[in-house]
Amino acid sequence: MSSSIEALSSCGYIEEVSEMKEKKRKKMVSNRESARRSRMRKQEQLLKFTNEVNDLLSVKKKIAKCIKEKEEAFARTEAVNNVLKAQVKELIERLSFLNSIIQVADVK
């Protein structure tokens, strides 16, 4: 048996097998490191997107609050405007009535 090992050793077969095992081991280590970096990139990207979502939700909340305030201000302004329109109509009717009284007084 030792003669067969010596024969394999002399033709370089054992060195080739040893080199192949070493290459395979290095490739495995490289793949693991690559996978680790990939997981870290994905984790960082997920954290970045989570922060971005939280920022956008905060902006959305502020915009919704602003819209609500504007709608309430519009409703108040519209109510005041309706009151003013009613007052204008009433004043026009009073003016018309007073003008008719003046016309009747001028005729006599």
PDB file of C-alpha atoms in Angstrom:
ATOM      1  CA  MET A   1       0.000   0.000   0.000  1.00  0.00           C
ATOM      2  CA  SER A   2       2.818   2.393   0.774  1.00  0.00           C
ATOM      3  CA  SER A   3       4.169   1.765  -2.705  1.00  0.00           C
ATOM      4  CA  SER A   4       0.835   2.830  -4.234  1.00  0.00           C
ATOM      5  CA  ILE A   5       0.853   6.023  -2.144  1.00  0.00           C
ATOM      6  CA  GLU A   6       4.416   6.659  -3.237  1.00  0.00           C
ATOM      7  CA  ALA A   7       3.398   6.090  -6.841  1.00  0.00           C
ATOM      8  CA  LEU A   8       0.474   8.504  -6.527  1.00  0.00           C
ATOM      9  CA  SER A   9       2.700  10.986  -4.769  1.00  0.00           C
ATOM     10  CA  SER A  10       5.386  10.785  -7.389  1.00  0.00           C
ATOM     11  CA  CYS A  11       2.986  11.499 -10.239  1.00  0.00           C
ATOM     12  CA  GLY A  12       1.575  14.529  -8.364  1.00  0.00           C
ATOM     13  CA  TYR A  13      -1.930  13.117  -7.860  1.00  0.00           C
ATOM     14  CA  ILE A  14      -1.947  13.721  -4.091  1.00  0.00           C
ATOM     15  CA  GLU A  15      -0.813  17.322  -4.585  1.00  0.00           C
ATOM     16  CA  GLU A  16      -3.570  17.842  -7.168  1.00  0.00           C
ATOM     17  CA  VAL A  17      -6.202  16.434  -4.808  1.00  0.00           C
ATOM     18  CA  SER A  18      -4.823  18.571  -2.003  1.00  0.00           C
ATOM     19  CA  GLU A  19      -4.902  21.677  -4.240  1.00  0.00           C
ATOM     20  CA  MET A  20      -8.477  20.900  -5.303  1.00  0.00           C
ATOM     21  CA  LYS A  21      -9.541  20.549  -1.671  1.00  0.00           C
ATOM     22  CA  GLU A  22      -7.817  23.840  -0.822  1.00  0.00           C
ATOM     23  CA  LYS A  23      -9.509  25.612  -3.780  1.00  0.00           C
ATOM     24  CA  LYS A  24     -12.859  24.142  -2.747  1.00  0.00           C
ATOM     25  CA  ARG A  25     -12.327  25.321   0.840  1.00  0.00           C
ATOM     26  CA  LYS A  26     -11.333  28.828  -0.317  1.00  0.00           C
ATOM     27  CA  LYS A  27     -14.345  28.974  -2.631  1.00  0.00           C
ATOM     28  CA  MET A  28     -16.625  27.931   0.251  1.00  0.00           C
ATOM     29  CA  VAL A  29     -15.141  30.616   2.517  1.00  0.00           C
ATOM     30  CA  SER A  30     -15.498  33.192  -0.267  1.00  0.00           C
ATOM     31  CA  ASN A  31     -19.138  32.208  -0.865  1.00  0.00           C
ATOM     32  CA  ARG A  32     -19.934  32.455   2.833  1.00  0.00           C
ATOM     33  CA  GLU A  33     -18.357  35.902   3.036  1.00  0.00           C
ATOM     34  CA  SER A  34     -20.241  37.012  -0.079  1.00  0.00           C
ATOM     35  CA  ALA A  35     -23.518  35.736   1.380  1.00  0.00           C
ATOM     36  CA  ARG A  36     -22.788  37.539   4.662  1.00  0.00           C
ATOM     37  CA  ARG A  37     -22.149  40.817   2.817  1.00  0.00           C
ATOM     38  CA  SER A  38     -25.316  40.317   0.799  1.00  0.00           C
ATOM     39  CA  ARG A  39     -27.378  39.775   3.975  1.00  0.00           C
ATOM     40  CA  MET A  40     -25.849  42.903   5.524  1.00  0.00           C
ATOM     41  CA  ARG A  41     -26.681  44.962   2.403  1.00  0.00           C
ATOM     42  CA  LYS A  42     -30.257  43.702   2.478  1.00  0.00           C
ATOM     43  CA  GLN A  43     -30.533  44.485   6.199  1.00  0.00           C
ATOM     44  CA  GLU A  44     -29.175  48.007   5.658  1.00  0.00           C
ATOM     45  CA  GLN A  45     -31.546  48.524   2.729  1.00  0.00           C
ATOM     46  CA  LEU A  46     -34.502  47.298   4.810  1.00  0.00           C
ATOM     47  CA  LEU A  47     -33.550  49.706   7.613  1.00  0.00           C
ATOM     48  CA  LYS A  48     -33.226  52.553   5.098  1.00  0.00           C
ATOM     49  CA  PHE A  49     -36.642  51.783   3.595  1.00  0.00           C
ATOM     50  CA  THR A  50     -38.227  51.446   7.035  1.00  0.00           C
ATOM     51  CA  ASN A  51     -36.893  54.884   8.006  1.00  0.00           C
ATOM     52  CA  GLU A  52     -38.106  56.318   4.715  1.00  0.00           C
ATOM     53  CA  VAL A  53     -41.587  54.856   5.270  1.00  0.00           C
ATOM     54  CA  ASN A  54     -41.680  56.347   8.776  1.00  0.00           C
ATOM     55  CA  ASP A  55     -40.593  59.743   7.410  1.00  0.00           C
ATOM     56  CA  LEU A  56     -43.244  59.608   4.686  1.00  0.00           C
ATOM     57  CA  LEU A  57     -45.936  58.620   7.193  1.00  0.00           C
ATOM     58  CA  SER A  58     -44.934  61.593   9.326  1.00  0.00           C
ATOM     59  CA  VAL A  59     -45.151  63.921   6.321  1.00  0.00           C
ATOM     60  CA  LYS A  60     -48.515  62.400   5.384  1.00  0.00           C
ATOM     61  CA  LYS A  61     -49.812  63.060   8.903  1.00  0.00           C
ATOM     62  CA  LYS A  62     -48.663  66.700   8.765  1.00  0.00           C
ATOM     63  CA  ILE A  63     -50.257  67.184   5.330  1.00  0.00           C
ATOM     64  CA  ALA A  64     -53.534  65.617   6.522  1.00  0.00           C
ATOM     65  CA  LYS A  65     -53.540  67.946   9.540  1.00  0.00           C
ATOM     66  CA  CYS A  66     -52.885  70.956   7.304  1.00  0.00           C
ATOM     67  CA  ILE A  67     -55.675  69.916   4.915  1.00  0.00           C
ATOM     68  CA  LYS A  68     -58.094  69.523   7.830  1.00  0.00           C
ATOM     69  CA  GLU A  69     -57.179  72.992   9.150  1.00  0.00           C
ATOM     70  CA  LYS A  70     -57.668  74.494   5.667  1.00  0.00           C
ATOM     71  CA  GLU A  71     -61.037  72.754   5.266  1.00  0.00           C
ATOM     72  CA  GLU A  72     -62.173  74.071   8.647  1.00  0.00           C
ATOM     73  CA  ALA A  73     -60.997  77.589   7.762  1.00  0.00           C
ATOM     74  CA  PHE A  74     -62.805  77.335   4.422  1.00  0.00           C
ATOM     75  CA  ALA A  75     -66.016  76.231   6.159  1.00  0.00           C
ATOM     76  CA  ARG A  76     -65.782  79.176   8.595  1.00  0.00           C
ATOM     77  CA  THR A  77     -65.105  81.606   5.737  1.00  0.00           C
ATOM     78  CA  GLU A  78     -67.962  80.154   3.717  1.00  0.00           C
ATOM     79  CA  ALA A  79     -70.319  80.574   6.696  1.00  0.00           C
ATOM     80  CA  VAL A  80     -69.232  84.195   7.161  1.00  0.00           C
ATOM     81  CA  ASN A  81     -69.627  84.763   3.422  1.00  0.00           C
ATOM     82  CA  ASN A  82     -73.171  83.361   3.502  1.00  0.00           C
ATOM     83  CA  VAL A  83     -74.050  85.663   6.405  1.00  0.00           C
ATOM     84  CA  LEU A  84     -72.621  88.645   4.503  1.00  0.00           C
ATOM     85  CA  LYS A  85     -74.569  87.692   1.364  1.00  0.00           C
ATOM     86  CA  ALA A  86     -77.779  87.532   3.423  1.00  0.00           C
ATOM     87  CA  GLN A  87     -76.999  90.932   4.951  1.00  0.00           C
ATOM     88  CA  VAL A  88     -76.346  92.414   1.490  1.00  0.00           C
ATOM     89  CA  LYS A  89     -79.664  91.016   0.253  1.00  0.00           C
ATOM     90  CA  GLU A  90     -81.461  92.442   3.294  1.00  0.00           C
ATOM     91  CA  LEU A  91     -79.801  95.854   2.858  1.00  0.00           C
ATOM     92  CA  ILE A  92     -80.691  95.915  -0.834  1.00  0.00           C
ATOM     93  CA  GLU A  93     -84.318  95.178   0.060  1.00  0.00           C
ATOM     94  CA  ARG A  94     -84.306  97.914   2.745  1.00  0.00           C
ATOM     95  CA  LEU A  95     -82.732 100.373   0.314  1.00  0.00           C
ATOM     96  CA  SER A  96     -85.340  99.524  -2.276  1.00  0.00           C
ATOM     97  CA  PHE A  97     -88.087  99.995   0.316  1.00  0.00           C
ATOM     98  CA  LEU A  98     -86.627 103.342   1.448  1.00  0.00           C
ATOM     99  CA  ASN A  99     -86.299 104.506  -2.152  1.00  0.00           C
ATOM    100  CA  SER A 100     -89.942 103.645  -2.760  1.00  0.00           C
ATOM    101  CA  ILE A 101     -90.899 105.682   0.355  1.00  0.00           C
ATOM    102  CA  ILE A 102     -88.841 108.626  -0.959  1.00  0.00           C
ATOM    103  CA  GLN A 103     -90.547 108.385  -4.317  1.00  0.00           C
ATOM    104  CA  VAL A 104     -93.970 108.403  -2.680  1.00  0.00           C
ATOM    105  CA  ALA A 105     -92.963 111.413  -0.516  1.00  0.00           C
ATOM    106  CA  ASP A 106     -91.617 113.276  -3.557  1.00  0.00           C
ATOM    107  CA  VAL A 107     -94.831 112.690  -5.487  1.00  0.00           C
ATOM    108  CA  LYS A 108     -96.992 114.359  -2.827  1.00  0.00           C
TER     109      LYS A 108
END
